Amino acid sequence: MSSNHHRGLIGPSSGEIEHVYYLSEHFGALHLNEDYSDIILKVDDQKFHAHKVILAARSEYFRALLFGGMRESKQSEIELKGTSIEAFKGLLKYIYTGHMSLAPLKEDVVLDILGLAHQYGFVDLETAISDFLRQALSLTNVCAIFDAARLYQLHYLTRVCASFMDSHAMQLITHETFAQLTPGGLKELLERDSFYAPEVDIFRAVVDWAKINGPELESVLSTVRLQLMTVSELLNVVRPLRLVTPDTILDALTLRTTCRDS
């Protein structure tokens, strides 16, 4: 029995011939091959030989860049600024082969590739990476993934991350990676009614977060529900730090009393 038959490439009874394997193999052979290369992509100080027609066929971004009449369409070398070299290596291989192995990569590289997939319009790759990250969530990476999902408007991944955070709220606010959350990500998280931990512990976590992300403290503190704290916590934990005005503390005490009496 021929190797072609084993690969399922030929179906003689139907008259259909499918040599996609060979097509992929031949395109893959051009990856980083200087033969017939007509464009050099420069990332940091490293140069990658590529082929305009392949880049354009795979990405509307590159199609516009290389054939859309932009200045770059007349250049033989294009510098891609603000691009992670490790992430770009992975993406370029994917462009030529349609293959990418995420498991061996560091999580920050995977997130960088996700960013490039979003930037260059590789929707299927973006979806595949999102699915991979969704299955790999942990306390160590959920904050970074949550912020990336918000940034790239990956709504399903954002919801999955938020649900994971809801289920591990107390562990999360005491984890070292909590400080990595962006101000917008932290505010969105704290505004969720389903994200529950004792409010005084949330307050302490926000104070610790502010030691690294100080300028945004005021806007983030506004999401902490002071009225859910006890009188002792407001007077002995919140007030001494002088991060909240006396009027705000008084309002919280008043609201707490009103809610208790109603």
mmCIF file of C-alpha atoms in Angstrom, residues 38-220:
data_model
loop_
_atom_site.group_PDB
_atom_site.id
_atom_site.type_symbol
_atom_site.label_atom_id
_atom_site.label_comp_id
_atom_site.label_asym_id
_atom_site.label_seq_id
_atom_site.Cartn_x
_atom_site.Cartn_y
_atom_site.Cartn_z
ATOM 1 C CA ASP A 38 11.727 39.792 -1.662
ATOM 2 C CA ILE A 39 11.305 41.372 1.773
ATOM 3 C CA ILE A 40 13.288 41.487 5.004
ATOM 4 C CA LEU A 41 11.434 41.944 8.284
ATOM 5 C CA LYS A 42 13.578 43.414 11.032
ATOM 6 C CA VAL A 43 12.695 42.814 14.664
ATOM 7 C CA ASP A 44 15.124 44.353 17.142
ATOM 8 C CA ASP A 45 18.474 43.623 15.502
ATOM 9 C CA GLN A 46 17.459 40.362 13.855
ATOM 10 C CA LYS A 47 16.477 40.115 10.201
ATOM 11 C CA PHE A 48 14.001 37.601 8.770
ATOM 12 C CA HIS A 49 13.876 36.858 5.048
ATOM 13 C CA ALA A 50 10.288 36.513 3.884
ATOM 14 C CA HIS A 51 8.070 36.554 0.808
ATOM 15 C CA LYS A 52 5.579 39.345 0.242
ATOM 16 C CA VAL A 53 2.977 37.241 -1.522
ATOM 17 C CA ILE A 54 2.858 34.678 1.300
ATOM 18 C CA LEU A 55 2.592 37.345 3.987
ATOM 19 C CA ALA A 56 -0.130 39.135 2.025
ATOM 20 C CA ALA A 57 -2.074 35.941 1.366
ATOM 21 C CA ARG A 58 -2.084 35.108 5.065
ATOM 22 C CA SER A 59 -2.786 38.529 6.580
ATOM 23 C CA GLU A 60 -4.809 41.583 5.582
ATOM 24 C CA TYR A 61 -2.414 43.660 7.684
ATOM 25 C CA PHE A 62 0.568 42.591 5.598
ATOM 26 C CA ARG A 63 -1.478 42.869 2.409
ATOM 27 C CA ALA A 64 -2.153 46.529 3.154
ATOM 28 C CA LEU A 65 1.405 47.126 4.334
ATOM 29 C CA LEU A 66 3.100 45.508 1.349
ATOM 30 C CA PHE A 67 0.667 46.096 -1.503
ATOM 31 C CA GLY A 68 -1.554 48.941 -0.334
ATOM 32 C CA GLY A 69 0.502 51.803 -1.668
ATOM 33 C CA MET A 70 2.024 52.636 1.704
ATOM 34 C CA ARG A 71 5.623 53.749 1.987
ATOM 35 C CA GLU A 72 6.631 50.274 3.150
ATOM 36 C CA SER A 73 5.411 48.717 -0.117
ATOM 37 C CA LYS A 74 8.452 50.203 -1.847
ATOM 38 C CA GLN A 75 10.971 49.115 0.774
ATOM 39 C CA SER A 76 13.030 45.939 0.723
ATOM 40 C CA GLU A 77 13.417 45.992 4.505
ATOM 41 C CA ILE A 78 10.732 46.824 7.061
ATOM 42 C CA GLU A 79 11.282 47.278 10.773
ATOM 43 C CA LEU A 80 8.513 45.990 13.018
ATOM 44 C CA LYS A 81 8.807 48.091 16.156
ATOM 45 C CA GLY A 82 7.570 47.118 19.580
ATOM 46 C CA THR A 83 7.544 43.440 18.650
ATOM 47 C CA SER A 84 8.779 40.567 20.804
ATOM 48 C CA ILE A 85 11.358 38.643 18.819
ATOM 49 C CA GLU A 86 10.431 35.259 20.329
ATOM 50 C CA ALA A 87 6.758 35.856 19.626
ATOM 51 C CA PHE A 88 7.482 36.959 16.071
ATOM 52 C CA LYS A 89 9.535 33.838 15.398
ATOM 53 C CA GLY A 90 6.555 31.727 16.410
ATOM 54 C CA LEU A 91 4.129 33.774 14.353
ATOM 55 C CA LEU A 92 6.304 33.735 11.235
ATOM 56 C CA LYS A 93 6.596 29.960 11.396
ATOM 57 C CA TYR A 94 2.809 29.760 11.741
ATOM 58 C CA ILE A 95 2.370 32.003 8.691
ATOM 59 C CA TYR A 96 4.385 29.594 6.553
ATOM 60 C CA THR A 97 3.320 26.264 8.035
ATOM 61 C CA GLY A 98 -0.024 26.770 9.764
ATOM 62 C CA HIS A 99 1.514 25.035 12.784
ATOM 63 C CA MET A 100 2.345 26.294 16.250
ATOM 64 C CA SER A 101 3.135 24.426 19.467
ATOM 65 C CA LEU A 102 2.104 26.519 22.471
ATOM 66 C CA ALA A 103 2.772 24.097 25.325
ATOM 67 C CA PRO A 104 6.595 24.464 25.375
ATOM 68 C CA LEU A 105 6.434 28.271 25.325
ATOM 69 C CA LYS A 106 6.596 30.564 28.345
ATOM 70 C CA GLU A 107 3.279 32.200 29.160
ATOM 71 C CA ASP A 108 4.557 35.708 28.456
ATOM 72 C CA VAL A 109 5.618 34.591 24.970
ATOM 73 C CA VAL A 110 2.186 33.049 24.371
ATOM 74 C CA LEU A 111 0.563 36.340 25.393
ATOM 75 C CA ASP A 112 2.911 38.237 23.079
ATOM 76 C CA ILE A 113 1.928 35.931 20.210
ATOM 77 C CA LEU A 114 -1.717 36.540 21.085
ATOM 78 C CA GLY A 115 -1.037 40.264 20.773
ATOM 79 C CA LEU A 116 0.601 39.818 17.363
ATOM 80 C CA ALA A 117 -2.241 37.583 16.177
ATOM 81 C CA HIS A 118 -4.668 40.340 17.157
ATOM 82 C CA GLN A 119 -2.560 43.079 15.577
ATOM 83 C CA TYR A 120 -2.050 41.250 12.293
ATOM 84 C CA GLY A 121 -5.581 39.887 12.041
ATOM 85 C CA PHE A 122 -4.999 36.148 12.499
ATOM 86 C CA VAL A 123 -8.450 35.498 13.929
ATOM 87 C CA ASP A 124 -8.240 31.690 13.905
ATOM 88 C CA LEU A 125 -4.891 31.792 15.698
ATOM 89 C CA GLU A 126 -6.272 34.290 18.204
ATOM 90 C CA THR A 127 -9.170 31.946 18.931
ATOM 91 C CA ALA A 128 -6.899 28.912 19.258
ATOM 92 C CA ILE A 129 -4.576 30.691 21.686
ATOM 93 C CA SER A 130 -7.577 31.896 23.693
ATOM 94 C CA ASP A 131 -8.817 28.309 23.977
ATOM 95 C CA PHE A 132 -5.365 27.170 25.116
ATOM 96 C CA LEU A 133 -5.135 29.903 27.752
ATOM 97 C CA ARG A 134 -8.642 29.180 28.981
ATOM 98 C CA GLN A 135 -7.581 25.615 29.792
ATOM 99 C CA ALA A 136 -4.334 26.752 31.433
ATOM 100 C CA LEU A 137 -5.686 29.281 33.951
ATOM 101 C CA SER A 138 -4.028 29.392 37.366
ATOM 102 C CA LEU A 139 -3.514 31.878 40.166
ATOM 103 C CA THR A 140 -0.094 32.603 38.706
ATOM 104 C CA ASN A 141 -1.293 33.646 35.246
ATOM 105 C CA VAL A 142 -4.947 34.651 35.474
ATOM 106 C CA CYS A 143 -4.269 38.359 36.089
ATOM 107 C CA ALA A 144 -2.053 38.678 33.012
ATOM 108 C CA ILE A 145 -4.475 36.687 30.867
ATOM 109 C CA PHE A 146 -7.457 38.704 32.132
ATOM 110 C CA ASP A 147 -5.783 41.988 31.200
ATOM 111 C CA ALA A 148 -4.748 40.651 27.783
ATOM 112 C CA ALA A 149 -8.268 39.388 27.102
ATOM 113 C CA ARG A 150 -9.699 42.799 27.988
ATOM 114 C CA LEU A 151 -7.120 44.592 25.838
ATOM 115 C CA TYR A 152 -7.856 42.471 22.764
ATOM 116 C CA GLN A 153 -11.618 42.411 23.420
ATOM 117 C CA LEU A 154 -11.746 38.632 23.747
ATOM 118 C CA HIS A 155 -15.021 38.667 25.615
ATOM 119 C CA TYR A 156 -15.416 34.943 26.265
ATOM 120 C CA LEU A 157 -11.877 34.599 27.612
ATOM 121 C CA THR A 158 -12.455 37.705 29.753
ATOM 122 C CA ARG A 159 -15.584 36.132 31.263
ATOM 123 C CA VAL A 160 -13.813 32.827 31.930
ATOM 124 C CA CYS A 161 -10.956 34.643 33.680
ATOM 125 C CA ALA A 162 -13.395 36.689 35.759
ATOM 126 C CA SER A 163 -15.277 33.558 36.785
ATOM 127 C CA PHE A 164 -12.003 31.905 37.821
ATOM 128 C CA MET A 165 -11.127 34.986 39.861
ATOM 129 C CA ASP A 166 -14.544 34.945 41.517
ATOM 130 C CA SER A 167 -13.943 31.350 42.600
ATOM 131 C CA HIS A 168 -10.502 32.125 44.040
ATOM 132 C CA ALA A 169 -11.031 35.665 45.332
ATOM 133 C CA MET A 170 -9.332 35.361 48.719
ATOM 134 C CA GLN A 171 -6.372 33.449 47.300
ATOM 135 C CA LEU A 172 -6.032 35.914 44.454
ATOM 136 C CA ILE A 173 -5.897 39.117 46.492
ATOM 137 C CA THR A 174 -3.047 37.698 48.577
ATOM 138 C CA HIS A 175 -1.128 36.349 45.574
ATOM 139 C CA GLU A 176 1.941 38.233 44.348
ATOM 140 C CA THR A 177 0.580 38.454 40.791
ATOM 141 C CA PHE A 178 -2.422 40.487 41.978
ATOM 142 C CA ALA A 179 -0.183 43.563 41.761
ATOM 143 C CA GLN A 180 0.233 42.938 38.011
ATOM 144 C CA LEU A 181 -3.371 43.856 37.256
ATOM 145 C CA THR A 182 -3.796 47.059 35.291
ATOM 146 C CA PRO A 183 -5.907 49.793 36.917
ATOM 147 C CA GLY A 184 -8.733 49.106 34.476
ATOM 148 C CA GLY A 185 -8.592 45.377 35.087
ATOM 149 C CA LEU A 186 -8.567 45.799 38.852
ATOM 150 C CA LYS A 187 -11.498 48.211 38.810
ATOM 151 C CA GLU A 188 -13.544 45.882 36.602
ATOM 152 C CA LEU A 189 -12.802 42.997 38.944
ATOM 153 C CA LEU A 190 -13.686 44.860 42.141
ATOM 154 C CA GLU A 191 -16.927 46.153 40.640
ATOM 155 C CA ARG A 192 -18.182 42.583 40.231
ATOM 156 C CA ASP A 193 -20.737 41.626 42.875
ATOM 157 C CA SER A 194 -19.627 38.013 42.449
ATOM 158 C CA PHE A 195 -16.025 38.789 43.427
ATOM 159 C CA TYR A 196 -16.257 38.304 47.162
ATOM 160 C CA ALA A 197 -13.717 38.530 49.949
ATOM 161 C CA PRO A 198 -13.923 40.442 53.227
ATOM 162 C CA GLU A 199 -13.885 44.099 52.226
ATOM 163 C CA VAL A 200 -11.111 44.964 54.656
ATOM 164 C CA ASP A 201 -8.900 42.353 52.978
ATOM 165 C CA ILE A 202 -9.735 43.809 49.576
ATOM 166 C CA PHE A 203 -8.803 47.244 50.925
ATOM 167 C CA ARG A 204 -5.436 45.944 52.149
ATOM 168 C CA ALA A 205 -4.812 44.251 48.795
ATOM 169 C CA VAL A 206 -5.545 47.498 46.946
ATOM 170 C CA VAL A 207 -3.150 49.371 49.241
ATOM 171 C CA ASP A 208 -0.430 46.816 48.456
ATOM 172 C CA TRP A 209 -1.275 47.049 44.732
ATOM 173 C CA ALA A 210 -0.874 50.833 44.955
ATOM 174 C CA LYS A 211 2.703 50.496 46.216
ATOM 175 C CA ILE A 212 3.557 49.437 42.650
ATOM 176 C CA ASN A 213 0.797 51.258 40.768
ATOM 177 C CA GLY A 214 0.499 54.357 42.945
ATOM 178 C CA PRO A 215 -0.865 57.074 40.620
ATOM 179 C CA GLU A 216 -4.116 55.190 40.068
ATOM 180 C CA LEU A 217 -4.879 54.550 43.729
ATOM 181 C CA GLU A 218 -7.693 57.086 44.117
ATOM 182 C CA SER A 219 -9.770 55.769 41.212
ATOM 183 C CA VAL A 220 -9.304 52.159 42.301
#
